[in-house]
Structures are given as structure tokens and as C-alpha cells.
């Protein structure tokens, strides 16, 4: 049975966005830049991060909880701003809730289409790399291409604990890039929404011929397309109402947002 949550004028309702923590803000920023009139509610489930080391069933239950939180706040569309959550739970969410869901998956396709060395690196969580959806996408778009998979063990906890710019992060990344560079990758796909925040460090560590692929803008464009197709775009010129919620110490989320938004603690 599908659960419908339609009450008043849908166009004026907020976009809901959730992630296992602060990483999905990389998606929020793209959405807010492309759709500046839209109200948004962002939920950072940092208390349960990282999702990437959890079982599929665990990830699904957390996604259901996050979805219901956003639906009770009248969201008209939900962006699952987490590769791990998307690859493990989005088909269930789409089947059981009667609003559009936008997800994010590692962008294997553009990397596979453009690689000259026929070798592409992917950095993602264990939960994403072991998911059925990730394997289906790789089989579909990357036949004949060598994919060097690397689990980004430890990266999300460092970011969630405010250690994005740390020696520990730099040495972890150096270790993870080494096998990829040995195999001559020329594209590196970022398969986790926390990872775009690593781009300045990755640019220092990667040779110039390696292109980094991040799908944040593509997700924002898809959000706009789906809102438009469902007649859900907010046409008003009002200042948007943007709400951020975190269920841990709010300081990391505040700092990743550059201090430009208020963050509320939520006992969730
Ligand atoms: N931002 C999540 C993703 O895109 C991080 C997953 C985690 O919490 O391990 O996969």
C-alpha cells in the first residue's frame, strides 16, 4: 500500500533532503543554487553515520525513518542525498511512498564513456560498492573498462568529527589513491556525497590528467526536471525557508555550511 501525503498547495511545500550526515550538503548547495526559491528541509542523521558499514536492512530502516520525518514536515519531493542510501533503499522508498524521490549513484557512465586509459577509479562506501544497484550500473555502462574500486573506510567518520582538513585525512587519501594511480586511472568517480569536500586535497594528490567526477549538479538538474514534470516548482519570489536539522553536535554541520544557515539540534 502506498502512503499519500497531500494536504495543501503542493508547489509551496519544501524539498526534503537527507543524508547519513553532513555530506548531503554538497547536494543541497547545488539544489539551492539552481532552485533559489525553493524551501528546503535538510536532515543530517549524523548519529547513525557511517551508513556505509551497516547492513542493507539497517540502511533501509534508517531511510524509512528519515523519509517519514520529512513527510511529516510536508515535503513535496525527497532527495536521498547519499549514495549508500540510494543504492540500498531507493527502490523500496519509491514503491511505498507516493511522492517523487531523487537519488544519487556513482557516476560511472560519464567516466566510462570518456576514459582514454580505459581505467576508472571509484571511491565509495562499502555499502555502495557491495550494492546490487551499483553492480547493475557498472555492468551496463562499463563493460570493457577496468574499474578500480576503493572503499573509503574512515573518511566519513573523519569528516563527521570535524577532521576534514587533517594529516590523517591526507594520508588516508594517499593510501587509497595509490593502487588507482598504479593502474593509470584517468577518471576518479566520487561515490559518496561527503567526498566533494575532499576535492581540494584530491587536487593536490592527483596528477593533472586525472579528472574528478562528482554528480551534485546532475542531481540538482534532475530535481528541477522532476519538480517541473510533476508541476511542483515553486513559482514564488519569496525568500526561501531553509531548515537544517542534526541529531548530534550541530557545529560540524554549521561549519560545513560556512556559517550561512541556522542548524537545529534534533533528538531523533
Ligand atoms: N554521504 C553518504 C554517501 O553518499 C555517506 C555514507 C556513510 O554514511 O557511510 O554514501
PDB file of C-alpha atoms and ligand atoms in Angstrom:
ATOM      1  CA  UNK A   1       0.000   0.000   0.000  1.00  0.00           C
ATOM      2  CA  UNK A   2       1.294   3.467  -0.891  1.00  0.00           C
ATOM      3  CA  UNK A   3       1.022   6.250   1.681  1.00  0.00           C
ATOM      4  CA  UNK A   4      -0.044   9.626   0.253  1.00  0.00           C
ATOM      5  CA  UNK A   5       0.750  12.932   1.999  1.00  0.00           C
ATOM      6  CA  UNK A   6      -1.140  15.614   0.028  1.00  0.00           C
ATOM      7  CA  UNK A   7      -2.810  18.421   2.002  1.00  0.00           C
ATOM      8  CA  UNK A   8      -2.480  21.999   0.698  1.00  0.00           C
ATOM      9  CA  UNK A   9      -0.817  23.679  -2.295  1.00  0.00           C
ATOM     10  CA  UNK A  10       1.980  21.298  -3.246  1.00  0.00           C
ATOM     11  CA  UNK A  11       4.170  23.839  -5.082  1.00  0.00           C
ATOM     12  CA  UNK A  12       4.795  25.826  -1.881  1.00  0.00           C
ATOM     13  CA  UNK A  13       5.902  22.834   0.132  1.00  0.00           C
ATOM     14  CA  UNK A  14       9.570  22.191   0.885  1.00  0.00           C
ATOM     15  CA  UNK A  15      12.033  19.847  -0.774  1.00  0.00           C
ATOM     16  CA  UNK A  16      13.257  17.291   1.769  1.00  0.00           C
ATOM     17  CA  UNK A  17      16.885  16.207   1.716  1.00  0.00           C
ATOM     18  CA  UNK A  18      18.529  13.583   3.903  1.00  0.00           C
ATOM     19  CA  UNK A  19      21.926  12.008   4.330  1.00  0.00           C
ATOM     20  CA  UNK A  20      23.707   9.942   6.950  1.00  0.00           C
ATOM     21  CA  UNK A  21      25.324  13.217   7.993  1.00  0.00           C
ATOM     22  CA  UNK A  22      26.808  16.428   6.656  1.00  0.00           C
ATOM     23  CA  UNK A  23      27.858  15.106   3.213  1.00  0.00           C
ATOM     24  CA  UNK A  24      24.493  15.655   1.527  1.00  0.00           C
ATOM     25  CA  UNK A  25      25.018  19.405   1.960  1.00  0.00           C
ATOM     26  CA  UNK A  26      27.190  19.116  -1.173  1.00  0.00           C
ATOM     27  CA  UNK A  27      23.924  18.253  -2.952  1.00  0.00           C
ATOM     28  CA  UNK A  28      21.870  20.835  -1.046  1.00  0.00           C
ATOM     29  CA  UNK A  29      24.261  23.591  -2.190  1.00  0.00           C
ATOM     30  CA  UNK A  30      23.757  22.655  -5.859  1.00  0.00           C
ATOM     31  CA  UNK A  31      19.966  22.460  -5.422  1.00  0.00           C
ATOM     32  CA  UNK A  32      19.816  25.795  -3.613  1.00  0.00           C
ATOM     33  CA  UNK A  33      21.962  27.447  -6.328  1.00  0.00           C
ATOM     34  CA  UNK A  34      19.761  26.076  -9.135  1.00  0.00           C
ATOM     35  CA  UNK A  35      16.390  26.482  -7.375  1.00  0.00           C
ATOM     36  CA  UNK A  36      16.870  29.507  -5.101  1.00  0.00           C
ATOM     37  CA  UNK A  37      13.138  29.995  -4.418  1.00  0.00           C
ATOM     38  CA  UNK A  38      12.543  26.514  -3.063  1.00  0.00           C
ATOM     39  CA  UNK A  39      12.107  25.901   0.661  1.00  0.00           C
ATOM     40  CA  UNK A  40      14.287  23.019   1.863  1.00  0.00           C
ATOM     41  CA  UNK A  41      14.496  20.836   4.936  1.00  0.00           C
ATOM     42  CA  UNK A  42      17.817  19.063   5.389  1.00  0.00           C
ATOM     43  CA  UNK A  43      18.114  16.168   7.813  1.00  0.00           C
ATOM     44  CA  UNK A  44      21.593  15.024   8.876  1.00  0.00           C
ATOM     45  CA  UNK A  45      21.350  11.646  10.589  1.00  0.00           C
ATOM     46  CA  UNK A  46      24.912  12.006  11.866  1.00  0.00           C
ATOM     47  CA  UNK A  47      24.161   9.970  14.986  1.00  0.00           C
ATOM     48  CA  UNK A  48      23.888   6.871  12.789  1.00  0.00           C
ATOM     49  CA  UNK A  49      26.810   7.641  10.453  1.00  0.00           C
ATOM     50  CA  UNK A  50      28.508   5.985   8.760  1.00  0.00           C
ATOM     51  CA  UNK A  51      25.730   4.138   6.926  1.00  0.00           C
ATOM     52  CA  UNK A  52      28.347   2.557   4.674  1.00  0.00           C
ATOM     53  CA  UNK A  53      29.328  -0.163   7.157  1.00  0.00           C
ATOM     54  CA  UNK A  54      25.758  -1.119   8.072  1.00  0.00           C
ATOM     55  CA  UNK A  55      23.660  -3.995   6.734  1.00  0.00           C
ATOM     56  CA  UNK A  56      21.213  -3.382   3.885  1.00  0.00           C
ATOM     57  CA  UNK A  57      18.280  -3.918   6.283  1.00  0.00           C
ATOM     58  CA  UNK A  58      19.690  -1.390   8.744  1.00  0.00           C
ATOM     59  CA  UNK A  59      20.192   1.186   5.998  1.00  0.00           C
ATOM     60  CA  UNK A  60      16.630   0.614   4.792  1.00  0.00           C
ATOM     61  CA  UNK A  61      15.145   1.128   8.279  1.00  0.00           C
ATOM     62  CA  UNK A  62      17.101   4.364   8.734  1.00  0.00           C
ATOM     63  CA  UNK A  63      15.945   5.592   5.311  1.00  0.00           C
ATOM     64  CA  UNK A  64      12.308   4.848   6.208  1.00  0.00           C
ATOM     65  CA  UNK A  65      12.707   6.796   9.455  1.00  0.00           C
ATOM     66  CA  UNK A  66      14.292   9.767   7.652  1.00  0.00           C
ATOM     67  CA  UNK A  67      11.623   9.700   4.941  1.00  0.00           C
ATOM     68  CA  UNK A  68       8.757   9.691   7.447  1.00  0.00           C
ATOM     69  CA  UNK A  69      10.346  12.587   9.324  1.00  0.00           C
ATOM     70  CA  UNK A  70      10.427  14.647   6.112  1.00  0.00           C
ATOM     71  CA  UNK A  71       6.928  13.581   5.052  1.00  0.00           C
ATOM     72  CA  UNK A  72       5.520  14.704   8.386  1.00  0.00           C
ATOM     73  CA  UNK A  73       7.014  18.092   7.580  1.00  0.00           C
ATOM     74  CA  UNK A  74       5.053  18.099   4.327  1.00  0.00           C
ATOM     75  CA  UNK A  75       7.886  17.689   1.843  1.00  0.00           C
ATOM     76  CA  UNK A  76       6.742  17.510  -1.776  1.00  0.00           C
ATOM     77  CA  UNK A  77       9.792  15.611  -3.023  1.00  0.00           C
ATOM     78  CA  UNK A  78      12.680  13.898  -1.247  1.00  0.00           C
ATOM     79  CA  UNK A  79      16.304  13.918  -2.323  1.00  0.00           C
ATOM     80  CA  UNK A  80      18.167  10.921  -0.956  1.00  0.00           C
ATOM     81  CA  UNK A  81      21.478  12.788  -0.825  1.00  0.00           C
ATOM     82  CA  UNK A  82      23.504   9.697  -0.027  1.00  0.00           C
ATOM     83  CA  UNK A  83      24.878   7.088  -2.434  1.00  0.00           C
ATOM     84  CA  UNK A  84      24.756   4.375   0.223  1.00  0.00           C
ATOM     85  CA  UNK A  85      21.094   5.066   0.997  1.00  0.00           C
ATOM     86  CA  UNK A  86      20.141   5.383  -2.673  1.00  0.00           C
ATOM     87  CA  UNK A  87      21.796   2.188  -3.812  1.00  0.00           C
ATOM     88  CA  UNK A  88      20.285   0.203  -0.929  1.00  0.00           C
ATOM     89  CA  UNK A  89      16.860   1.732  -0.367  1.00  0.00           C
ATOM     90  CA  UNK A  90      15.501   3.988  -3.102  1.00  0.00           C
ATOM     91  CA  UNK A  91      13.526   1.318  -4.919  1.00  0.00           C
ATOM     92  CA  UNK A  92      11.708   0.466  -1.656  1.00  0.00           C
ATOM     93  CA  UNK A  93      11.000   4.154  -0.952  1.00  0.00           C
ATOM     94  CA  UNK A  94       9.654   4.725  -4.472  1.00  0.00           C
ATOM     95  CA  UNK A  95       7.374   1.728  -4.138  1.00  0.00           C
ATOM     96  CA  UNK A  96       5.971   2.639  -0.719  1.00  0.00           C
ATOM     97  CA  UNK A  97       5.586   6.439  -0.712  1.00  0.00           C
ATOM     98  CA  UNK A  98       3.582   8.460  -3.172  1.00  0.00           C
ATOM     99  CA  UNK A  99       5.948  11.382  -3.796  1.00  0.00           C
ATOM    100  CA  UNK A 100       8.945  11.636  -6.144  1.00  0.00           C
ATOM    101  CA  UNK A 101      12.364  10.554  -4.834  1.00  0.00           C
ATOM    102  CA  UNK A 102      15.643  11.712  -6.382  1.00  0.00           C
ATOM    103  CA  UNK A 103      18.711   9.620  -5.651  1.00  0.00           C
ATOM    104  CA  UNK A 104      22.422   9.744  -6.272  1.00  0.00           C
ATOM    105  CA  UNK A 105      24.589   6.954  -7.609  1.00  0.00           C
ATOM    106  CA  UNK A 106      28.282   6.904  -8.512  1.00  0.00           C
ATOM    107  CA  UNK A 107      28.597   8.468 -11.982  1.00  0.00           C
ATOM    108  CA  UNK A 108      30.253   5.529 -13.695  1.00  0.00           C
ATOM    109  CA  UNK A 109      28.684   6.282 -17.074  1.00  0.00           C
ATOM    110  CA  UNK A 110      30.434   9.596 -17.973  1.00  0.00           C
ATOM    111  CA  UNK A 111      33.744   8.246 -16.662  1.00  0.00           C
ATOM    112  CA  UNK A 112      33.431   5.029 -18.710  1.00  0.00           C
ATOM    113  CA  UNK A 113      32.447   6.980 -21.828  1.00  0.00           C
ATOM    114  CA  UNK A 114      35.387   9.374 -21.645  1.00  0.00           C
ATOM    115  CA  UNK A 115      38.307   7.405 -20.222  1.00  0.00           C
ATOM    116  CA  UNK A 116      41.308   7.138 -22.554  1.00  0.00           C
ATOM    117  CA  UNK A 117      43.266   4.740 -20.362  1.00  0.00           C
ATOM    118  CA  UNK A 118      40.154   2.513 -20.125  1.00  0.00           C
ATOM    119  CA  UNK A 119      40.674   2.549 -16.373  1.00  0.00           C
ATOM    120  CA  UNK A 120      38.460   4.401 -13.920  1.00  0.00           C
ATOM    121  CA  UNK A 121      38.791   4.728 -10.165  1.00  0.00           C
ATOM    122  CA  UNK A 122      35.836   4.768  -7.821  1.00  0.00           C
ATOM    123  CA  UNK A 123      35.934   5.803  -4.216  1.00  0.00           C
ATOM    124  CA  UNK A 124      32.758   4.938  -2.294  1.00  0.00           C
ATOM    125  CA  UNK A 125      31.493   3.285   0.866  1.00  0.00           C
ATOM    126  CA  UNK A 126      31.373  -0.459   1.418  1.00  0.00           C
ATOM    127  CA  UNK A 127      27.550  -0.271   1.372  1.00  0.00           C
ATOM    128  CA  UNK A 128      27.543   1.344  -2.071  1.00  0.00           C
ATOM    129  CA  UNK A 129      30.208  -0.851  -3.643  1.00  0.00           C
ATOM    130  CA  UNK A 130      28.523  -4.035  -2.443  1.00  0.00           C
ATOM    131  CA  UNK A 131      25.023  -2.996  -3.571  1.00  0.00           C
ATOM    132  CA  UNK A 132      23.172  -4.669  -6.397  1.00  0.00           C
ATOM    133  CA  UNK A 133      22.316  -1.334  -7.993  1.00  0.00           C
ATOM    134  CA  UNK A 134      25.987  -0.319  -8.214  1.00  0.00           C
ATOM    135  CA  UNK A 135      26.880  -3.617  -9.889  1.00  0.00           C
ATOM    136  CA  UNK A 136      23.990  -3.339 -12.325  1.00  0.00           C
ATOM    137  CA  UNK A 137      25.065   0.189 -13.320  1.00  0.00           C
ATOM    138  CA  UNK A 138      28.724  -0.837 -13.740  1.00  0.00           C
ATOM    139  CA  UNK A 139      27.773  -3.863 -15.842  1.00  0.00           C
ATOM    140  CA  UNK A 140      25.539  -1.701 -18.002  1.00  0.00           C
ATOM    141  CA  UNK A 141      27.916   1.186 -18.688  1.00  0.00           C
ATOM    142  CA  UNK A 142      31.433  -0.023 -18.057  1.00  0.00           C
ATOM    143  CA  UNK A 143      31.926  -3.234 -19.990  1.00  0.00           C
ATOM    144  CA  UNK A 144      35.474  -3.327 -21.353  1.00  0.00           C
ATOM    145  CA  UNK A 145      36.596  -0.763 -18.753  1.00  0.00           C
ATOM    146  CA  UNK A 146      38.687  -1.629 -15.718  1.00  0.00           C
ATOM    147  CA  UNK A 147      37.093  -0.237 -12.588  1.00  0.00           C
ATOM    148  CA  UNK A 148      39.432   0.146  -9.631  1.00  0.00           C
ATOM    149  CA  UNK A 149      37.117   0.085  -6.625  1.00  0.00           C
ATOM    150  CA  UNK A 150      38.230   1.509  -3.311  1.00  0.00           C
ATOM    151  CA  UNK A 151      36.239   1.597  -0.074  1.00  0.00           C
ATOM    152  CA  UNK A 152      36.764   4.952   1.602  1.00  0.00           C
ATOM    153  CA  UNK A 153      36.973   3.383   5.068  1.00  0.00           C
ATOM    154  CA  UNK A 154      37.369   6.046   7.742  1.00  0.00           C
ATOM    155  CA  UNK A 155      36.732   9.096   5.553  1.00  0.00           C
ATOM    156  CA  UNK A 156      33.121   9.771   6.621  1.00  0.00           C
ATOM    157  CA  UNK A 157      33.891   9.484  10.378  1.00  0.00           C
ATOM    158  CA  UNK A 158      36.774  11.959   9.973  1.00  0.00           C
ATOM    159  CA  UNK A 159      34.511  14.477   8.206  1.00  0.00           C
ATOM    160  CA  UNK A 160      31.698  13.927  10.721  1.00  0.00           C
ATOM    161  CA  UNK A 161      34.111  14.616  13.583  1.00  0.00           C
ATOM    162  CA  UNK A 162      35.353  17.866  12.059  1.00  0.00           C
ATOM    163  CA  UNK A 163      38.672  16.477  10.803  1.00  0.00           C
ATOM    164  CA  UNK A 164      38.223  17.177   7.100  1.00  0.00           C
ATOM    165  CA  UNK A 165      41.481  19.130   6.916  1.00  0.00           C
ATOM    166  CA  UNK A 166      43.816  16.864   8.839  1.00  0.00           C
ATOM    167  CA  UNK A 167      47.051  14.947   8.289  1.00  0.00           C
ATOM    168  CA  UNK A 168      45.129  11.745   8.962  1.00  0.00           C
ATOM    169  CA  UNK A 169      42.765  12.518   6.057  1.00  0.00           C
ATOM    170  CA  UNK A 170      45.615  13.298   3.695  1.00  0.00           C
ATOM    171  CA  UNK A 171      47.446  10.072   4.465  1.00  0.00           C
ATOM    172  CA  UNK A 172      44.252   8.005   4.133  1.00  0.00           C
ATOM    173  CA  UNK A 173      43.598   9.502   0.709  1.00  0.00           C
ATOM    174  CA  UNK A 174      47.186   8.958  -0.375  1.00  0.00           C
ATOM    175  CA  UNK A 175      46.849   5.302   0.571  1.00  0.00           C
ATOM    176  CA  UNK A 176      43.529   4.922  -1.289  1.00  0.00           C
ATOM    177  CA  UNK A 177      44.742   6.638  -4.462  1.00  0.00           C
ATOM    178  CA  UNK A 178      47.975   4.656  -4.751  1.00  0.00           C
ATOM    179  CA  UNK A 179      46.530   1.469  -6.347  1.00  0.00           C
ATOM    180  CA  UNK A 180      44.396   3.581  -8.671  1.00  0.00           C
ATOM    181  CA  UNK A 181      47.359   5.599  -9.885  1.00  0.00           C
ATOM    182  CA  UNK A 182      49.441   2.448 -10.296  1.00  0.00           C
ATOM    183  CA  UNK A 183      46.741   1.205 -12.667  1.00  0.00           C
ATOM    184  CA  UNK A 184      46.728   4.509 -14.585  1.00  0.00           C
ATOM    185  CA  UNK A 185      43.227   5.767 -13.934  1.00  0.00           C
ATOM    186  CA  UNK A 186      42.329   8.986 -15.747  1.00  0.00           C
ATOM    187  CA  UNK A 187      38.914   9.446 -14.081  1.00  0.00           C
ATOM    188  CA  UNK A 188      38.109   9.311 -10.391  1.00  0.00           C
ATOM    189  CA  UNK A 189      34.409   8.948  -9.556  1.00  0.00           C
ATOM    190  CA  UNK A 190      33.359  10.282  -6.166  1.00  0.00           C
ATOM    191  CA  UNK A 191      30.744   7.803  -4.962  1.00  0.00           C
ATOM    192  CA  UNK A 192      29.770   9.423  -1.674  1.00  0.00           C
ATOM    193  CA  UNK A 193      28.246  12.844  -1.047  1.00  0.00           C
ATOM    194  CA  UNK A 194      30.779  13.575   1.690  1.00  0.00           C
ATOM    195  CA  UNK A 195      33.636  13.329  -0.821  1.00  0.00           C
ATOM    196  CA  UNK A 196      33.195  16.561  -2.839  1.00  0.00           C
ATOM    197  CA  UNK A 197      34.567  18.272   0.291  1.00  0.00           C
ATOM    198  CA  UNK A 198      37.809  16.362  -0.355  1.00  0.00           C
ATOM    199  CA  UNK A 199      38.315  17.884  -3.818  1.00  0.00           C
ATOM    200  CA  UNK A 200      40.928  20.489  -2.723  1.00  0.00           C
ATOM    201  CA  UNK A 201      43.007  17.717  -1.084  1.00  0.00           C
ATOM    202  CA  UNK A 202      42.478  15.317  -4.016  1.00  0.00           C
ATOM    203  CA  UNK A 203      43.613  18.012  -6.446  1.00  0.00           C
ATOM    204  CA  UNK A 204      46.881  18.243  -4.518  1.00  0.00           C
ATOM    205  CA  UNK A 205      47.398  14.476  -4.595  1.00  0.00           C
ATOM    206  CA  UNK A 206      46.274  13.617  -8.132  1.00  0.00           C
ATOM    207  CA  UNK A 207      48.251  14.167 -11.329  1.00  0.00           C
ATOM    208  CA  UNK A 208      46.779  16.696 -13.756  1.00  0.00           C
ATOM    209  CA  UNK A 209      45.495  14.099 -16.222  1.00  0.00           C
ATOM    210  CA  UNK A 210      43.024  12.656 -13.697  1.00  0.00           C
ATOM    211  CA  UNK A 211      39.534  14.171 -13.858  1.00  0.00           C
ATOM    212  CA  UNK A 212      37.327  14.042 -10.773  1.00  0.00           C
ATOM    213  CA  UNK A 213      33.645  13.282 -11.339  1.00  0.00           C
ATOM    214  CA  UNK A 214      31.081  14.456  -8.842  1.00  0.00           C
ATOM    215  CA  UNK A 215      27.365  14.231  -9.616  1.00  0.00           C
ATOM    216  CA  UNK A 216      25.998  17.026  -7.396  1.00  0.00           C
ATOM    217  CA  UNK A 217      24.999  19.335 -10.246  1.00  0.00           C
ATOM    218  CA  UNK A 218      23.391  16.464 -12.176  1.00  0.00           C
ATOM    219  CA  UNK A 219      21.255  15.647  -9.112  1.00  0.00           C
ATOM    220  CA  UNK A 220      20.161  19.278  -8.819  1.00  0.00           C
ATOM    221  CA  UNK A 221      19.201  19.352 -12.509  1.00  0.00           C
ATOM    222  CA  UNK A 222      17.259  16.116 -12.146  1.00  0.00           C
ATOM    223  CA  UNK A 223      15.458  17.561  -9.113  1.00  0.00           C
ATOM    224  CA  UNK A 224      14.396  20.560 -11.211  1.00  0.00           C
ATOM    225  CA  UNK A 225      13.279  18.335 -14.101  1.00  0.00           C
ATOM    226  CA  UNK A 226      11.155  16.116 -11.854  1.00  0.00           C
ATOM    227  CA  UNK A 227       9.607  19.055  -9.982  1.00  0.00           C
ATOM    228  CA  UNK A 228       8.713  20.617 -13.322  1.00  0.00           C
ATOM    229  CA  UNK A 229       7.319  17.366 -14.756  1.00  0.00           C
ATOM    230  CA  UNK A 230       5.065  16.994 -11.690  1.00  0.00           C
ATOM    231  CA  UNK A 231       4.009  20.673 -11.664  1.00  0.00           C
ATOM    232  CA  UNK A 232       5.731  21.102  -8.302  1.00  0.00           C
ATOM    233  CA  UNK A 233       8.107  24.020  -8.980  1.00  0.00           C
ATOM    234  CA  UNK A 234       7.678  26.889  -6.567  1.00  0.00           C
ATOM    235  CA  UNK A 235       6.994  29.916  -8.761  1.00  0.00           C
ATOM    236  CA  UNK A 236       7.053  32.494  -5.960  1.00  0.00           C
ATOM    237  CA  UNK A 237       9.823  35.051  -5.439  1.00  0.00           C
ATOM    238  CA  UNK A 238       9.666  34.763  -1.662  1.00  0.00           C
ATOM    239  CA  UNK A 239      12.835  34.375   0.371  1.00  0.00           C
ATOM    240  CA  UNK A 240      13.093  30.609   0.874  1.00  0.00           C
ATOM    241  CA  UNK A 241      12.777  28.996   4.260  1.00  0.00           C
ATOM    242  CA  UNK A 242      15.763  26.664   4.715  1.00  0.00           C
ATOM    243  CA  UNK A 243      15.889  24.430   7.769  1.00  0.00           C
ATOM    244  CA  UNK A 244      18.767  22.208   8.859  1.00  0.00           C
ATOM    245  CA  UNK A 245      18.458  19.507  11.489  1.00  0.00           C
ATOM    246  CA  UNK A 246      21.182  17.381  13.018  1.00  0.00           C
ATOM    247  CA  UNK A 247      20.882  14.704  15.697  1.00  0.00           C
ATOM    248  CA  UNK A 248      24.428  15.237  17.011  1.00  0.00           C
ATOM    249  CA  UNK A 249      26.542  18.240  17.891  1.00  0.00           C
ATOM    250  CA  UNK A 250      25.488  20.863  15.321  1.00  0.00           C
ATOM    251  CA  UNK A 251      28.897  22.557  14.995  1.00  0.00           C
ATOM    252  CA  UNK A 252      30.268  20.357  12.171  1.00  0.00           C
ATOM    253  CA  UNK A 253      27.170  20.896  10.051  1.00  0.00           C
ATOM    254  CA  UNK A 254      27.318  24.649  10.748  1.00  0.00           C
ATOM    255  CA  UNK A 255      30.945  24.833   9.735  1.00  0.00           C
ATOM    256  CA  UNK A 256      30.475  22.810   6.533  1.00  0.00           C
ATOM    257  CA  UNK A 257      27.709  25.265   5.605  1.00  0.00           C
ATOM    258  CA  UNK A 258      30.154  28.119   6.118  1.00  0.00           C
ATOM    259  CA  UNK A 259      28.062  29.592   8.938  1.00  0.00           C
ATOM    260  CA  UNK A 260      25.433  30.835   6.494  1.00  0.00           C
ATOM    261  CA  UNK A 261      22.479  28.817   7.840  1.00  0.00           C
ATOM    262  CA  UNK A 262      20.993  28.087  11.240  1.00  0.00           C
ATOM    263  CA  UNK A 263      21.165  24.449  12.367  1.00  0.00           C
ATOM    264  CA  UNK A 264      18.817  22.978  14.951  1.00  0.00           C
ATOM    265  CA  UNK A 265      19.592  20.018  17.162  1.00  0.00           C
ATOM    266  CA  UNK A 266      17.002  17.287  16.926  1.00  0.00           C
ATOM    267  CA  UNK A 267      16.574  14.397  19.328  1.00  0.00           C
ATOM    268  CA  UNK A 268      15.963  11.859  16.567  1.00  0.00           C
TER     269      UNK A 268
HETATM  270  N1  LIG B   1      27.115  10.535   2.221  1.00  0.00           N
HETATM  271  C1  LIG B   1      26.982   9.107   2.284  1.00  0.00           C
HETATM  272  C2  LIG B   1      27.089   8.527   0.859  1.00  0.00           C
HETATM  273  O1  LIG B   1      26.904   9.257  -0.104  1.00  0.00           O
HETATM  274  C3  LIG B   1      27.935   8.577   3.297  1.00  0.00           C
HETATM  275  C4  LIG B   1      27.670   7.188   3.665  1.00  0.00           C
HETATM  276  C5  LIG B   1      28.042   6.769   5.057  1.00  0.00           C
HETATM  277  O2  LIG B   1      27.478   7.314   5.992  1.00  0.00           O
HETATM  278  O3  LIG B   1      28.837   5.850   5.154  1.00  0.00           O
HETATM  279  O4  LIG B   1      27.300   7.347   0.656  1.00  0.00           O
END
